[in-house]
Every structure is written in C-alpha cells, then in structure tokens.
C-alpha cells in the first residue's frame, strides 16, 4: 500500500508540473507580433586570452597562448597561398597540393612512416589549400610535443609530394568532379561565384578533368617553391606548454628557414564584380 501511495504522489506532482510548469503560466507570456518586439538578454563580453606575438628573423609570425586545462596542444599555420594563384590551365593544382602536402611524405619520412608515427602518438597533422589561404595544423598530447612539432615543421618545409600519393589524390578529386552535380546546393554555390566574379575569374574557376589530368609532381614542387616562404606564414599554437620552452622548439624548427634565392611572389589577383543584380536560373545537369 505504501508503494502505491508513493506512485500516486509522483503522478500528482507530474500532472501539476505539466499543467502549471514551474510557476510560469504560458498563457500570460506575450507572443511577439513583429521581430522588433523580440527581446534578448545582453551578450556576454568577449574576453581575449593573454597571448604573445613575436616574429622570427625570417619574418615568420608566431602567436602563443598557454592553456593548461587539458594536456593537449594545437598548432595552426596559415599560409598566404590559394587556388586564386593558379595558372588558368592548372586549375586544381592548389587543391592537389593541399592534399599531398601532408599525405605525400617528406624528404626524411615516407607517407607510411608519418602515418605510423602519428598513430602511435594519437596525434594528427592535416593540410589543405582553399581559394585564398592554405593551412597546416597539428593536434597532439603535450608530452609528445618534442616529437610532433619537428615533424609538423618538416612537413611544412620539406614536403616530398610522393608520386603515388599524387595519383591517389588526383583520383579523389576526379571522383568529386563526377559527383559534384548530385547536390543542388553545390551547383548553386558554384554558379553563383561565376555570376558574381565572371567565369574566368580566379575566384570562380572550377577544376575540370582536362585541367586536373595533366598535373604532375613537378607542378606541385614549382607551386610550392614559388609561394611557400616563412614570411608568408602565421603560426598559432595554443595548449599545455611553457612559453619559454615552446619558443626554443619553434626556433629549432623554423628559425633557419631561409628566404634566400626566393623568386618574387606574383601579385594577388583582383576581384571584380561582373553582375550587379538580376535573377538567374540554373538547371541541374543530368547525368
């Protein structure tokens, strides 16, 4: 009997909460009739954590933020490079380089060796290149920093672009070309860029089979040597480290990266708007 009394009590409490809430009567809440009547609590103030910015003698910029909440370290190198710098007949070159920058190994470590080392340390190093920016990043346990940071620097400075990995990456990109008309949203985004900038603009070009197929490892090496230099890099590292020790490791990894003999970097192409207004319809291509 006592058991059923408890069940009845909980049932009554549940019904009361369902009908009356926690002292709030829904009927008394005014429903806004216009967006100007919406009220929001004030936004919390944005606080920027303490950081240190400095520049290496080779003009590479570094930002450091200590964060000891977890035994993890994250690093991100932003590079002023992008597909907008490709030659018109080499569309797809930057994307291909972004993939094989990491997957293609280095002068001292094969792709397999890098994969095994990162797997053993539960760490990651990734690379990519977009329209106007390249990115190489790492994630690692703080105890493995002295192993992962030099490898990270080696990938940035001495990529090998293994021919087999270049072929694999080209196959992946070709596969994405074959599937790109499956998504109407992707079609709209692609054609929108062409309407805004013009079909021949570096900001709207689309990789095609005929521009992808001729690309070879030598093209990646030339593109890298032309655009990847220390003064083009901003390195940011955040995590569980001591700033003094981190500076020593960064200096050992990047300070001797020289800019001597570097070709003059070509100017950044301008972006011009082709169409100012209009309504445009794009049919989804049929397979």
Short mmCIF file of C-alpha atoms in Angstrom, two decimals:
data_model
loop_
_atom_site.label_atom_id
_atom_site.label_comp_id
_atom_site.label_asym_id
_atom_site.label_seq_id
_atom_site.Cartn_x
_atom_site.Cartn_y
_atom_site.Cartn_z
CA UNK A 1 0.00 0.00 0.00
CA UNK A 2 2.83 2.34 0.84
CA UNK A 3 4.38 1.62 -2.58
CA UNK A 4 1.18 2.66 -4.40
CA UNK A 5 0.93 5.82 -2.29
CA UNK A 6 4.37 6.92 -3.50
CA UNK A 7 3.44 6.22 -7.10
CA UNK A 8 0.23 8.25 -6.71
CA UNK A 9 2.19 11.13 -5.18
CA UNK A 10 4.65 11.20 -8.10
CA UNK A 11 1.77 11.05 -10.57
CA UNK A 12 0.11 14.08 -8.93
CA UNK A 13 3.41 16.01 -9.00
CA UNK A 14 3.91 15.18 -12.67
CA UNK A 15 0.42 16.36 -13.61
CA UNK A 16 0.94 19.59 -11.67
CA UNK A 17 4.22 20.31 -13.48
CA UNK A 18 2.68 19.54 -16.86
CA UNK A 19 -0.27 21.88 -16.26
CA UNK A 20 1.36 24.73 -14.38
CA UNK A 21 5.10 24.42 -15.13
CA UNK A 22 7.48 25.77 -12.55
CA UNK A 23 5.34 28.68 -11.52
CA UNK A 24 5.20 30.10 -15.05
CA UNK A 25 1.86 30.48 -16.77
CA UNK A 26 2.35 30.12 -20.56
CA UNK A 27 -0.91 31.95 -21.20
CA UNK A 28 0.48 35.09 -19.57
CA UNK A 29 3.56 35.24 -21.90
CA UNK A 30 3.07 37.73 -24.71
CA UNK A 31 3.86 36.38 -28.16
CA UNK A 32 5.72 38.99 -30.24
CA UNK A 33 3.82 40.05 -33.33
CA UNK A 34 6.86 41.59 -35.04
CA UNK A 35 10.58 40.98 -34.96
CA UNK A 36 11.11 44.45 -33.48
CA UNK A 37 9.31 43.25 -30.32
CA UNK A 38 11.78 40.42 -29.72
CA UNK A 39 13.88 40.86 -26.61
CA UNK A 40 17.21 39.21 -25.97
CA UNK A 41 19.48 39.19 -22.94
CA UNK A 42 22.66 41.24 -23.31
CA UNK A 43 25.57 39.42 -24.91
CA UNK A 44 28.40 38.38 -22.67
CA UNK A 45 31.55 40.39 -23.06
CA UNK A 46 34.13 38.78 -25.31
CA UNK A 47 37.39 38.29 -23.47
CA UNK A 48 40.58 37.62 -25.39
CA UNK A 49 43.01 35.36 -23.53
CA UNK A 50 46.52 36.54 -22.87
CA UNK A 51 48.78 35.80 -25.81
CA UNK A 52 52.28 36.55 -27.01
CA UNK A 53 53.09 37.63 -30.54
CA UNK A 54 56.60 37.72 -31.91
CA UNK A 55 58.42 37.44 -35.22
CA UNK A 56 61.31 35.20 -36.20
CA UNK A 57 64.28 36.73 -38.04
CA UNK A 58 62.93 35.21 -41.28
CA UNK A 59 59.70 37.25 -40.80
CA UNK A 60 57.55 34.28 -39.83
CA UNK A 61 54.91 35.48 -37.33
CA UNK A 62 54.12 33.42 -34.22
CA UNK A 63 51.25 33.62 -31.71
CA UNK A 64 51.36 31.63 -28.45
CA UNK A 65 48.57 31.06 -25.91
CA UNK A 66 49.08 28.90 -22.83
CA UNK A 67 46.08 26.84 -21.74
CA UNK A 68 46.71 24.20 -19.07
CA UNK A 69 43.16 22.88 -18.69
CA UNK A 70 43.99 19.71 -20.64
CA UNK A 71 47.31 18.05 -21.59
CA UNK A 72 46.80 18.93 -25.27
CA UNK A 73 48.48 21.25 -27.77
CA UNK A 74 47.07 22.51 -31.06
CA UNK A 75 49.00 24.33 -33.75
CA UNK A 76 47.84 26.01 -36.91
CA UNK A 77 49.98 27.50 -39.68
CA UNK A 78 48.11 29.85 -42.00
CA UNK A 79 49.87 30.41 -45.31
CA UNK A 80 49.15 33.17 -47.82
CA UNK A 81 48.55 30.89 -50.78
CA UNK A 82 45.45 29.72 -52.62
CA UNK A 83 43.85 28.50 -55.82
CA UNK A 84 43.47 32.10 -56.98
CA UNK A 85 47.22 31.98 -57.74
CA UNK A 86 46.94 29.03 -60.14
CA UNK A 87 47.51 29.38 -63.85
CA UNK A 88 44.22 29.10 -65.81
CA UNK A 89 45.38 25.84 -67.40
CA UNK A 90 46.27 24.36 -63.99
CA UNK A 91 43.01 24.74 -62.08
CA UNK A 92 43.01 22.14 -59.31
CA UNK A 93 46.74 22.43 -58.61
CA UNK A 94 46.34 24.15 -55.24
CA UNK A 95 43.76 21.63 -54.04
CA UNK A 96 46.02 18.79 -55.14
CA UNK A 97 48.97 20.31 -53.31
CA UNK A 98 46.84 20.85 -50.19
CA UNK A 99 46.06 17.15 -50.05
CA UNK A 100 49.54 15.78 -50.82
CA UNK A 101 51.38 18.36 -48.70
CA UNK A 102 50.67 16.10 -45.74
CA UNK A 103 49.90 12.74 -47.39
CA UNK A 104 52.92 12.87 -49.72
CA UNK A 105 55.55 12.48 -47.01
CA UNK A 106 58.77 14.46 -46.57
CA UNK A 107 62.39 14.18 -47.62
CA UNK A 108 63.16 12.16 -44.46
CA UNK A 109 59.86 10.35 -43.76
CA UNK A 110 57.72 8.35 -46.16
CA UNK A 111 53.92 8.67 -46.03
CA UNK A 112 53.71 5.31 -44.27
CA UNK A 113 56.27 6.30 -41.63
CA UNK A 114 54.40 9.54 -40.90
CA UNK A 115 51.10 7.71 -40.60
CA UNK A 116 52.53 5.17 -38.18
CA UNK A 117 54.27 7.78 -36.06
CA UNK A 118 51.13 9.88 -35.73
CA UNK A 119 49.00 6.82 -34.98
CA UNK A 120 51.42 5.70 -32.25
CA UNK A 121 51.23 9.15 -30.63
CA UNK A 122 47.46 9.59 -31.11
CA UNK A 123 48.30 12.81 -32.94
CA UNK A 124 47.17 14.38 -36.22
CA UNK A 125 48.70 16.63 -38.86
CA UNK A 126 46.45 17.88 -41.64
CA UNK A 127 46.86 20.19 -44.63
CA UNK A 128 44.59 21.93 -47.12
CA UNK A 129 44.52 24.87 -49.52
CA UNK A 130 41.45 26.94 -50.34
CA UNK A 131 40.84 29.88 -52.63
CA UNK A 132 42.89 32.43 -50.68
CA UNK A 133 44.56 30.59 -47.79
CA UNK A 134 46.50 27.44 -47.05
CA UNK A 135 46.50 25.63 -43.73
CA UNK A 136 48.68 23.05 -42.00
CA UNK A 137 47.63 22.05 -38.48
CA UNK A 138 48.53 19.59 -35.75
CA UNK A 139 46.95 18.17 -32.59
CA UNK A 140 49.00 16.28 -30.03
CA UNK A 141 49.40 15.40 -26.38
CA UNK A 142 51.64 17.88 -24.61
CA UNK A 143 54.05 15.09 -23.67
CA UNK A 144 54.67 14.39 -27.37
CA UNK A 145 55.36 17.98 -28.41
CA UNK A 146 59.10 17.44 -28.96
CA UNK A 147 58.27 14.70 -31.48
CA UNK A 148 55.25 16.18 -33.25
CA UNK A 149 56.36 19.81 -33.65
CA UNK A 150 59.57 18.94 -35.56
CA UNK A 151 57.55 16.59 -37.79
CA UNK A 152 54.99 19.36 -38.33
CA UNK A 153 57.80 21.73 -39.35
CA UNK A 154 59.32 19.08 -41.60
CA UNK A 155 56.03 18.65 -43.46
CA UNK A 156 55.72 22.40 -43.94
CA UNK A 157 59.31 22.93 -45.07
CA UNK A 158 60.33 19.72 -46.84
CA UNK A 159 57.30 18.08 -48.49
CA UNK A 160 58.13 15.28 -50.91
CA UNK A 161 54.82 15.05 -52.84
CA UNK A 162 55.18 11.30 -53.32
CA UNK A 163 54.10 10.47 -56.93
CA UNK A 164 51.89 7.60 -55.80
CA UNK A 165 50.07 9.86 -53.34
CA UNK A 166 49.68 12.49 -56.07
CA UNK A 167 47.97 9.89 -58.26
CA UNK A 168 45.67 8.85 -55.41
CA UNK A 169 44.76 12.48 -54.70
CA UNK A 170 44.02 13.12 -58.37
CA UNK A 171 41.67 10.13 -58.36
CA UNK A 172 39.90 11.54 -55.29
CA UNK A 173 39.45 14.94 -56.94
CA UNK A 174 38.24 13.31 -60.16
CA UNK A 175 35.68 11.44 -58.09
CA UNK A 176 34.44 14.69 -56.57
CA UNK A 177 34.09 16.15 -60.08
CA UNK A 178 31.95 13.16 -61.06
CA UNK A 179 29.66 13.66 -58.04
CA UNK A 180 29.50 17.45 -57.86
CA UNK A 181 26.17 17.76 -59.71
CA UNK A 182 24.41 15.47 -57.23
CA UNK A 183 23.88 18.33 -54.78
CA UNK A 184 21.73 21.27 -55.99
CA UNK A 185 23.19 23.48 -53.26
CA UNK A 186 26.72 22.85 -54.51
CA UNK A 187 25.62 23.68 -58.05
CA UNK A 188 24.04 26.94 -56.89
CA UNK A 189 27.18 27.93 -54.98
CA UNK A 190 29.44 27.16 -57.94
CA UNK A 191 27.33 29.06 -60.44
CA UNK A 192 26.77 31.95 -58.03
CA UNK A 193 30.51 32.59 -57.89
CA UNK A 194 30.65 32.68 -61.68
CA UNK A 195 27.77 35.16 -61.78
CA UNK A 196 29.44 37.41 -59.22
CA UNK A 197 33.04 37.33 -60.44
CA UNK A 198 32.78 36.04 -64.01
CA UNK A 199 33.55 32.55 -65.32
CA UNK A 200 37.23 33.30 -65.97
CA UNK A 201 37.90 34.91 -62.60
CA UNK A 202 40.44 33.16 -60.32
CA UNK A 203 37.76 33.37 -57.62
CA UNK A 204 35.19 31.38 -59.64
CA UNK A 205 37.14 28.86 -61.71
CA UNK A 206 36.18 25.20 -61.40
CA UNK A 207 38.54 22.25 -61.64
CA UNK A 208 37.77 20.06 -64.66
CA UNK A 209 39.11 16.72 -65.87
CA UNK A 210 41.14 18.44 -68.60
CA UNK A 211 42.91 20.75 -66.12
CA UNK A 212 43.41 18.05 -63.48
CA UNK A 213 44.77 15.21 -65.61
CA UNK A 214 48.00 16.91 -66.84
CA UNK A 215 49.11 17.92 -63.34
CA UNK A 216 52.29 16.19 -62.19
CA UNK A 217 54.52 16.19 -59.13
CA UNK A 218 56.84 18.73 -60.77
CA UNK A 219 53.96 21.21 -60.95
CA UNK A 220 53.38 20.86 -57.21
CA UNK A 221 57.06 21.40 -56.46
CA UNK A 222 57.15 24.55 -58.59
CA UNK A 223 53.97 25.93 -56.99
CA UNK A 224 55.38 25.22 -53.53
CA UNK A 225 58.73 26.85 -54.25
CA UNK A 226 57.02 29.91 -55.68
CA UNK A 227 54.60 30.64 -52.86
CA UNK A 228 55.61 28.88 -49.64
CA UNK A 229 58.11 31.01 -47.70
CA UNK A 230 58.42 31.90 -43.99
CA UNK A 231 57.24 35.49 -44.44
CA UNK A 232 54.00 34.05 -45.86
CA UNK A 233 53.30 32.03 -42.68
CA UNK A 234 51.45 32.90 -39.47
CA UNK A 235 51.85 30.17 -36.84
CA UNK A 236 49.50 29.96 -33.88
CA UNK A 237 49.90 27.45 -31.05
CA UNK A 238 47.62 27.03 -28.03
CA UNK A 239 47.67 24.49 -25.24
CA UNK A 240 49.52 22.96 -22.34
CA UNK A 241 53.07 24.25 -22.72
CA UNK A 242 55.57 26.66 -21.21
CA UNK A 243 56.16 29.66 -23.48
CA UNK A 244 59.92 29.72 -22.98
CA UNK A 245 60.26 26.06 -23.94
CA UNK A 246 57.90 26.48 -26.90
CA UNK A 247 59.99 29.36 -28.24
CA UNK A 248 63.09 27.18 -28.14
CA UNK A 249 61.35 24.41 -30.08
CA UNK A 250 59.92 26.82 -32.66
CA UNK A 251 63.35 28.39 -33.17
CA UNK A 252 64.93 24.97 -33.62
CA UNK A 253 62.23 24.04 -36.14
CA UNK A 254 61.77 27.21 -38.19
CA UNK A 255 64.46 29.83 -37.46
CA UNK A 256 66.89 28.54 -40.11
CA UNK A 257 64.18 28.56 -42.81
CA UNK A 258 65.80 30.99 -45.23
CA UNK A 259 64.24 33.19 -47.90
CA UNK A 260 67.46 33.49 -49.93
CA UNK A 261 67.04 32.74 -53.61
CA UNK A 262 63.26 33.03 -53.41
CA UNK A 263 61.50 34.17 -56.55
CA UNK A 264 59.44 37.34 -56.37
CA UNK A 265 55.91 36.41 -55.37
CA UNK A 266 53.42 37.37 -58.12
CA UNK A 267 50.73 39.90 -57.18
CA UNK A 268 47.38 38.80 -55.76
CA UNK A 269 44.70 38.84 -58.49
CA UNK A 270 41.98 41.43 -58.01
CA UNK A 271 38.32 40.52 -57.51
CA UNK A 272 35.85 42.35 -59.73
CA UNK A 273 32.06 42.07 -59.64
CA UNK A 274 30.59 41.13 -63.03
CA UNK A 275 26.84 41.23 -62.34
CA UNK A 276 25.35 43.84 -60.03
CA UNK A 277 21.82 42.45 -59.97
CA UNK A 278 19.43 40.05 -61.65
CA UNK A 279 17.53 36.80 -61.26
CA UNK A 280 19.21 33.71 -62.67
CA UNK A 281 18.01 30.12 -63.02
CA UNK A 282 20.39 27.17 -63.27
CA UNK A 283 19.21 23.73 -64.35
CA UNK A 284 20.70 20.76 -62.55
CA UNK A 285 22.84 18.93 -65.15
CA UNK A 286 21.59 15.46 -65.99
CA UNK A 287 23.93 12.51 -65.62
#
